[in-house]
Amino acid sequence: MTKALQGAIHTEEPHDSARLHVTGAADYTDDIPSPANTLHAYLGLSTIARATITSMDLSAVRAAPGVVDVIVAADIPGHNDISPTGLNDEPVLADSEVAFWGQPLFAVIAKTRDQARRAAQLAKVAYDGLPHVCDVGEAMEKGYPHVTKPLTLERGDIASAMAGAPHRIKGEMRVGGQDHFYLEGHIALAIPGENGAVQVYSSTQHPSEVQHMVAHVLGKNSHDVTITVRRMGGGFGGKETQPNLFAAVAAVAASKHKCAVKLRPDRDDDMVATGKRHDFLITYEVGFDDAGRILAVDGSFAARCGFSADLSGPVTDRALFHADNAYFYPAVRLVSRPMKTDTVSNTAFRGFGGPQGVIAAERIIEEIAYHRGMDTLAVRRANLYADGRDITPYHQTVADNIMPQLLDQIEKSSDYQARRAAVLAHNARGITLRKGIALTPVKFGISFTATWYNQAGALLHIYNDGSMLLNHGGTEMGQGLFTKVAQVVADCFQVDLGRVRVTATTTDKVPNTSATAASSGTDLNGMAAQDAALTLRARLVEFAAAHWKVSPQDVEFTAEGVRVGGEVMGFEAVIKAAYMARVSLSATGFYKTPEIHWDRDAGKGRPFYYFAYGAAVSEVAIDTLTGEYRILRSDVLHDVGRSLNPALDKGQVEGAFVQGVGWLTTEELWWDDKGRLRTHAPSTYKIPLASDLPRVFNVELADWARAAEPTIRRSKAVGEPPFMLGISVFEALSMAVASVKDYKTCPRLDAPATPERVLMALERLRD
């Protein structure tokens, strides 16, 4: 009987830290034992949206109990800048001008965190206030600049196609932002070392960038700074560039005072001082024929970017990349407008601009369906990409399209047609409680659009007892990356998963790594780890063949052990023999995604290695007197290729869907007329609760799907694509609202569709 491997590839295996998570034993940055004499930092934030600083009296701060030092911009030894794009537009600490309410002005260094926090409130700062703008529409009206160069994607003769279309509709849509609301907030612990070196423990998705930024701020080389992160309590993109601030301040203080310094803001200050998902103002015109087929799309995507560029350029680019979603536009022009505003600089968030693009495509489908009196699903099917024939607005051929099969399966499994008929019959009764149902797809390109980020490294050791230690550049934020990559390595040697341990991500093991973002963590790091494992396996095969005098073809790694000729030996025995023969049992691995390229100036290329697909059906009920609603049922079918770990992938799909629903329904960011973010705590910012989940929630993986490209074991990315499937809830709400006008008018709901917005949409239609 063949031995079954524990934790084999393509099988369900628990997250490597699952038991630690649920028992509270998992160590995060704040759980690291503090060295003796550790000091604590806290940030002093501005209390005005835009101004010139006329004076800053910190004498009371310096005199407060326990305060050791107060650091201001002039105390930064290197460069007062943490701009990830090198534009020198994002100071660590503001100097003479304030760019948004909540901008860090100084850092208090004290013996305890409480002392530092209390002292920070004692500053007396005088400002000469300046006019400020928080809204993206107002920024455009007042001629505010772009924070970075806009992008245009164009294909076909848009003017002729639009002019010749039998039907044309113009519209506008506001799409709200979203706070990351990670369970673990930002935190950094900096420990000085010899000769000016510094070790920083940071809750970050991008250790290499934090390394470079800390070195930049300290005026040192990257080799002087080591960044380590074992795990994060959530990231969602909010820990890609935003940790730079906290790590840099802690490192400056630690280097100055020659002792460890920890910085952890309160949740309120974390939310006020760090960037969020970009909110968008989208305008569009669509031309289409009598059958609902799209002939031309002209769209403008303006985003509230904040006071600095951060990642707004790539985010707004990516919105355009996904503004077609699953649909072919014969003629198209899409333009981004990354607008400067007097608010915190917005940043990466799960989907990275993609959700804002996809929801625009789905709004266009809605417009056509209500105009033509058609089922939205029929319009969607009429406009799907033809596999291998149609090209995107960025001139990439869609060559692996499985959307028709996905739609067929979920339409049948969810009983969509019968349920839609029942919804129509229910609403025809004209009662207060109205229902809606929608089936929405997602086509999501996978790869960093900045081509150079599509690389990864790994370092693998096999110890002489047969155990393995793996380090790679990916970071673990709860998604199960470490488990999946360990499964890949174990599979290469046909050993149980327990033999492989993945260590904390650290810049002194694997250099120049990319962020764990763009849904690429497993794709890149899994391949790099496999490369290291295959190097070692080939080395062991060569050794075994020579040592036991057999052909290399007669050496095979199996679940029973290593087969050498006609004998099966234990894995440990072979490793021990290799060690005794002085065979190197350590190897590095490297991977770069092939075949991708992108010319931004021309708006053409192949920015994505492949596409991931999915679809969801959601049914809702709304109270037309109050605007309140419930999600009655959601069915999700998602393509992850040949899943490395179905349990982890299904968990990602579930979580992404719920987070997407939160973005579109309950999570609302609101700045008052003074430019102050008022939704800055759990008491004022509502993420989805268990009671907000669909009453019936069915999630399935398309287990028949396989990646067309040679991805890691033919799997596909899963982190971001399912996020967009929450749009099915938004569209179902729209149908329920449209029912009060017999589905003859598109309700044009803005997001998030809070009960207030639903009620206002109902009232507009009734009028």
JSON list of N, CA and C in Angstrom, two decimals, residues 169-203:
[
{"chain": "A", "resi": 169, "resn": "ILE", "atom": "N", "xyz": [-25.63, 56.45, -23.74]},
{"chain": "A", "resi": 169, "resn": "ILE", "atom": "CA", "xyz": [-25.97, 56.86, -22.38]},
{"chain": "A", "resi": 169, "resn": "ILE", "atom": "C", "xyz": [-24.72, 57.47, -21.74]},
{"chain": "A", "resi": 170, "resn": "LYS", "atom": "N", "xyz": [-24.93, 58.59, -21.06]},
{"chain": "A", "resi": 170, "resn": "LYS", "atom": "CA", "xyz": [-23.87, 59.18, -20.25]},
{"chain": "A", "resi": 170, "resn": "LYS", "atom": "C", "xyz": [-24.25, 59.06, -18.78]},
{"chain": "A", "resi": 171, "resn": "GLY", "atom": "N", "xyz": [-23.25, 58.86, -17.94]},
{"chain": "A", "resi": 171, "resn": "GLY", "atom": "CA", "xyz": [-23.53, 58.74, -16.51]},
{"chain": "A", "resi": 171, "resn": "GLY", "atom": "C", "xyz": [-22.33, 59.08, -15.66]},
{"chain": "A", "resi": 172, "resn": "GLU", "atom": "N", "xyz": [-22.58, 59.14, -14.37]},
{"chain": "A", "resi": 172, "resn": "GLU", "atom": "CA", "xyz": [-21.54, 59.45, -13.39]},
{"chain": "A", "resi": 172, "resn": "GLU", "atom": "C", "xyz": [-21.74, 58.57, -12.18]},
{"chain": "A", "resi": 173, "resn": "MET", "atom": "N", "xyz": [-20.66, 58.16, -11.56]},
{"chain": "A", "resi": 173, "resn": "MET", "atom": "CA", "xyz": [-20.74, 57.28, -10.40]},
{"chain": "A", "resi": 173, "resn": "MET", "atom": "C", "xyz": [-19.66, 57.65, -9.39]},
{"chain": "A", "resi": 174, "resn": "ARG", "atom": "N", "xyz": [-20.05, 57.74, -8.14]},
{"chain": "A", "resi": 174, "resn": "ARG", "atom": "CA", "xyz": [-19.09, 57.94, -7.06]},
{"chain": "A", "resi": 174, "resn": "ARG", "atom": "C", "xyz": [-18.89, 56.61, -6.34]},
{"chain": "A", "resi": 175, "resn": "VAL", "atom": "N", "xyz": [-17.64, 56.26, -6.17]},
{"chain": "A", "resi": 175, "resn": "VAL", "atom": "CA", "xyz": [-17.29, 55.01, -5.50]},
{"chain": "A", "resi": 175, "resn": "VAL", "atom": "C", "xyz": [-16.43, 55.34, -4.29]},
{"chain": "A", "resi": 176, "resn": "GLY", "atom": "N", "xyz": [-16.89, 54.97, -3.10]},
{"chain": "A", "resi": 176, "resn": "GLY", "atom": "CA", "xyz": [-16.22, 55.35, -1.88]},
{"chain": "A", "resi": 176, "resn": "GLY", "atom": "C", "xyz": [-14.91, 54.62, -1.64]},
{"chain": "A", "resi": 177, "resn": "GLY", "atom": "N", "xyz": [-14.14, 55.16, -0.71]},
{"chain": "A", "resi": 177, "resn": "GLY", "atom": "CA", "xyz": [-12.90, 54.52, -0.30]},
{"chain": "A", "resi": 177, "resn": "GLY", "atom": "C", "xyz": [-13.16, 53.46, 0.76]},
{"chain": "A", "resi": 178, "resn": "GLN", "atom": "N", "xyz": [-12.12, 53.04, 1.44]},
{"chain": "A", "resi": 178, "resn": "GLN", "atom": "CA", "xyz": [-12.25, 51.97, 2.43]},
{"chain": "A", "resi": 178, "resn": "GLN", "atom": "C", "xyz": [-11.01, 51.96, 3.32]},
{"chain": "A", "resi": 179, "resn": "ASP", "atom": "N", "xyz": [-11.22, 51.82, 4.61]},
{"chain": "A", "resi": 179, "resn": "ASP", "atom": "CA", "xyz": [-10.10, 51.66, 5.53]},
{"chain": "A", "resi": 179, "resn": "ASP", "atom": "C", "xyz": [-9.73, 50.19, 5.63]},
{"chain": "A", "resi": 180, "resn": "HIS", "atom": "N", "xyz": [-8.45, 49.91, 5.76]},
{"chain": "A", "resi": 180, "resn": "HIS", "atom": "CA", "xyz": [-7.98, 48.52, 5.80]},
{"chain": "A", "resi": 180, "resn": "HIS", "atom": "C", "xyz": [-8.46, 47.78, 7.04]},
{"chain": "A", "resi": 181, "resn": "PHE", "atom": "N", "xyz": [-8.55, 48.47, 8.14]},
{"chain": "A", "resi": 181, "resn": "PHE", "atom": "CA", "xyz": [-9.05, 47.93, 9.40]},
{"chain": "A", "resi": 181, "resn": "PHE", "atom": "C", "xyz": [-8.47, 46.55, 9.74]},
{"chain": "A", "resi": 182, "resn": "TYR", "atom": "N", "xyz": [-7.16, 46.44, 9.55]},
{"chain": "A", "resi": 182, "resn": "TYR", "atom": "CA", "xyz": [-6.45, 45.23, 9.95]},
{"chain": "A", "resi": 182, "resn": "TYR", "atom": "C", "xyz": [-6.59, 45.06, 11.46]},
{"chain": "A", "resi": 183, "resn": "LEU", "atom": "N", "xyz": [-6.63, 43.83, 11.93]},
{"chain": "A", "resi": 183, "resn": "LEU", "atom": "CA", "xyz": [-6.75, 43.59, 13.37]},
{"chain": "A", "resi": 183, "resn": "LEU", "atom": "C", "xyz": [-5.53, 44.10, 14.12]},
{"chain": "A", "resi": 184, "resn": "GLU", "atom": "N", "xyz": [-4.36, 43.86, 13.55]},
{"chain": "A", "resi": 184, "resn": "GLU", "atom": "CA", "xyz": [-3.12, 44.40, 14.13]},
{"chain": "A", "resi": 184, "resn": "GLU", "atom": "C", "xyz": [-2.80, 45.71, 13.45]},
{"chain": "A", "resi": 185, "resn": "GLY", "atom": "N", "xyz": [-2.70, 46.78, 14.22]},
{"chain": "A", "resi": 185, "resn": "GLY", "atom": "CA", "xyz": [-2.36, 48.07, 13.64]},
{"chain": "A", "resi": 185, "resn": "GLY", "atom": "C", "xyz": [-0.88, 48.16, 13.29]},
{"chain": "A", "resi": 186, "resn": "HIS", "atom": "N", "xyz": [-0.47, 49.34, 12.86]},
{"chain": "A", "resi": 186, "resn": "HIS", "atom": "CA", "xyz": [0.94, 49.55, 12.53]},
{"chain": "A", "resi": 186, "resn": "HIS", "atom": "C", "xyz": [1.79, 49.52, 13.79]},
{"chain": "A", "resi": 187, "resn": "ILE", "atom": "N", "xyz": [2.99, 48.99, 13.64]},
{"chain": "A", "resi": 187, "resn": "ILE", "atom": "CA", "xyz": [3.90, 48.90, 14.78]},
{"chain": "A", "resi": 187, "resn": "ILE", "atom": "C", "xyz": [5.32, 48.67, 14.27]},
{"chain": "A", "resi": 188, "resn": "ALA", "atom": "N", "xyz": [6.29, 49.22, 14.97]},
{"chain": "A", "resi": 188, "resn": "ALA", "atom": "CA", "xyz": [7.69, 48.98, 14.65]},
{"chain": "A", "resi": 188, "resn": "ALA", "atom": "C", "xyz": [8.50, 48.94, 15.94]},
{"chain": "A", "resi": 189, "resn": "LEU", "atom": "N", "xyz": [9.45, 48.03, 15.99]},
{"chain": "A", "resi": 189, "resn": "LEU", "atom": "CA", "xyz": [10.40, 47.94, 17.09]},
{"chain": "A", "resi": 189, "resn": "LEU", "atom": "C", "xyz": [11.80, 47.99, 16.49]},
{"chain": "A", "resi": 190, "resn": "ALA", "atom": "N", "xyz": [12.54, 49.04, 16.80]},
{"chain": "A", "resi": 190, "resn": "ALA", "atom": "CA", "xyz": [13.87, 49.23, 16.25]},
{"chain": "A", "resi": 190, "resn": "ALA", "atom": "C", "xyz": [14.92, 49.00, 17.33]},
{"chain": "A", "resi": 191, "resn": "ILE", "atom": "N", "xyz": [15.96, 48.21, 16.99]},
{"chain": "A", "resi": 191, "resn": "ILE", "atom": "CA", "xyz": [17.03, 47.88, 17.93]},
{"chain": "A", "resi": 191, "resn": "ILE", "atom": "C", "xyz": [18.37, 48.22, 17.28]},
{"chain": "A", "resi": 192, "resn": "PRO", "atom": "N", "xyz": [19.12, 49.14, 17.86]},
{"chain": "A", "resi": 192, "resn": "PRO", "atom": "CA", "xyz": [20.40, 49.51, 17.25]},
{"chain": "A", "resi": 192, "resn": "PRO", "atom": "C", "xyz": [21.43, 48.41, 17.41]},
{"chain": "A", "resi": 193, "resn": "GLY", "atom": "N", "xyz": [22.36, 48.34, 16.45]},
{"chain": "A", "resi": 193, "resn": "GLY", "atom": "CA", "xyz": [23.42, 47.34, 16.49]},
{"chain": "A", "resi": 193, "resn": "GLY", "atom": "C", "xyz": [24.78, 47.98, 16.40]},
{"chain": "A", "resi": 194, "resn": "GLU", "atom": "N", "xyz": [25.77, 47.18, 16.02]},
{"chain": "A", "resi": 194, "resn": "GLU", "atom": "CA", "xyz": [27.14, 47.68, 15.94]},
{"chain": "A", "resi": 194, "resn": "GLU", "atom": "C", "xyz": [27.35, 48.54, 14.70]},
{"chain": "A", "resi": 195, "resn": "ASN", "atom": "N", "xyz": [28.26, 49.47, 14.81]},
{"chain": "A", "resi": 195, "resn": "ASN", "atom": "CA", "xyz": [28.69, 50.28, 13.68]},
{"chain": "A", "resi": 195, "resn": "ASN", "atom": "C", "xyz": [27.53, 50.94, 12.94]},
{"chain": "A", "resi": 196, "resn": "GLY", "atom": "N", "xyz": [26.54, 51.38, 13.70]},
{"chain": "A", "resi": 196, "resn": "GLY", "atom": "CA", "xyz": [25.43, 52.11, 13.11]},
{"chain": "A", "resi": 196, "resn": "GLY", "atom": "C", "xyz": [24.34, 51.27, 12.49]},
{"chain": "A", "resi": 197, "resn": "ALA", "atom": "N", "xyz": [24.43, 49.95, 12.61]},
{"chain": "A", "resi": 197, "resn": "ALA", "atom": "CA", "xyz": [23.39, 49.07, 12.05]},
{"chain": "A", "resi": 197, "resn": "ALA", "atom": "C", "xyz": [22.13, 49.16, 12.90]},
{"chain": "A", "resi": 198, "resn": "VAL", "atom": "N", "xyz": [21.01, 48.80, 12.31]},
{"chain": "A", "resi": 198, "resn": "VAL", "atom": "CA", "xyz": [19.75, 48.79, 13.06]},
{"chain": "A", "resi": 198, "resn": "VAL", "atom": "C", "xyz": [18.89, 47.64, 12.57]},
{"chain": "A", "resi": 199, "resn": "GLN", "atom": "N", "xyz": [18.28, 46.96, 13.52]},
{"chain": "A", "resi": 199, "resn": "GLN", "atom": "CA", "xyz": [17.33, 45.87, 13.24]},
{"chain": "A", "resi": 199, "resn": "GLN", "atom": "C", "xyz": [15.93, 46.41, 13.53]},
{"chain": "A", "resi": 200, "resn": "VAL", "atom": "N", "xyz": [15.02, 46.26, 12.57]},
{"chain": "A", "resi": 200, "resn": "VAL", "atom": "CA", "xyz": [13.66, 46.74, 12.77]},
{"chain": "A", "resi": 200, "resn": "VAL", "atom": "C", "xyz": [12.68, 45.59, 12.58]},
{"chain": "A", "resi": 201, "resn": "TYR", "atom": "N", "xyz": [11.88, 45.35, 13.59]},
{"chain": "A", "resi": 201, "resn": "TYR", "atom": "CA", "xyz": [10.76, 44.41, 13.48]},
{"chain": "A", "resi": 201, "resn": "TYR", "atom": "C", "xyz": [9.54, 45.25, 13.09]},
{"chain": "A", "resi": 202, "resn": "SER", "atom": "N", "xyz": [8.97, 44.92, 11.96]},
{"chain": "A", "resi": 202, "resn": "SER", "atom": "CA", "xyz": [7.90, 45.76, 11.40]},
{"chain": "A", "resi": 202, "resn": "SER", "atom": "C", "xyz": [6.74, 44.91, 10.93]},
{"chain": "A", "resi": 203, "resn": "SER", "atom": "N", "xyz": [5.55, 45.42, 11.09]},
{"chain": "A", "resi": 203, "resn": "SER", "atom": "CA", "xyz": [4.37, 44.76, 10.55]},
{"chain": "A", "resi": 203, "resn": "SER", "atom": "C", "xyz": [4.17, 45.27, 9.13]}
]
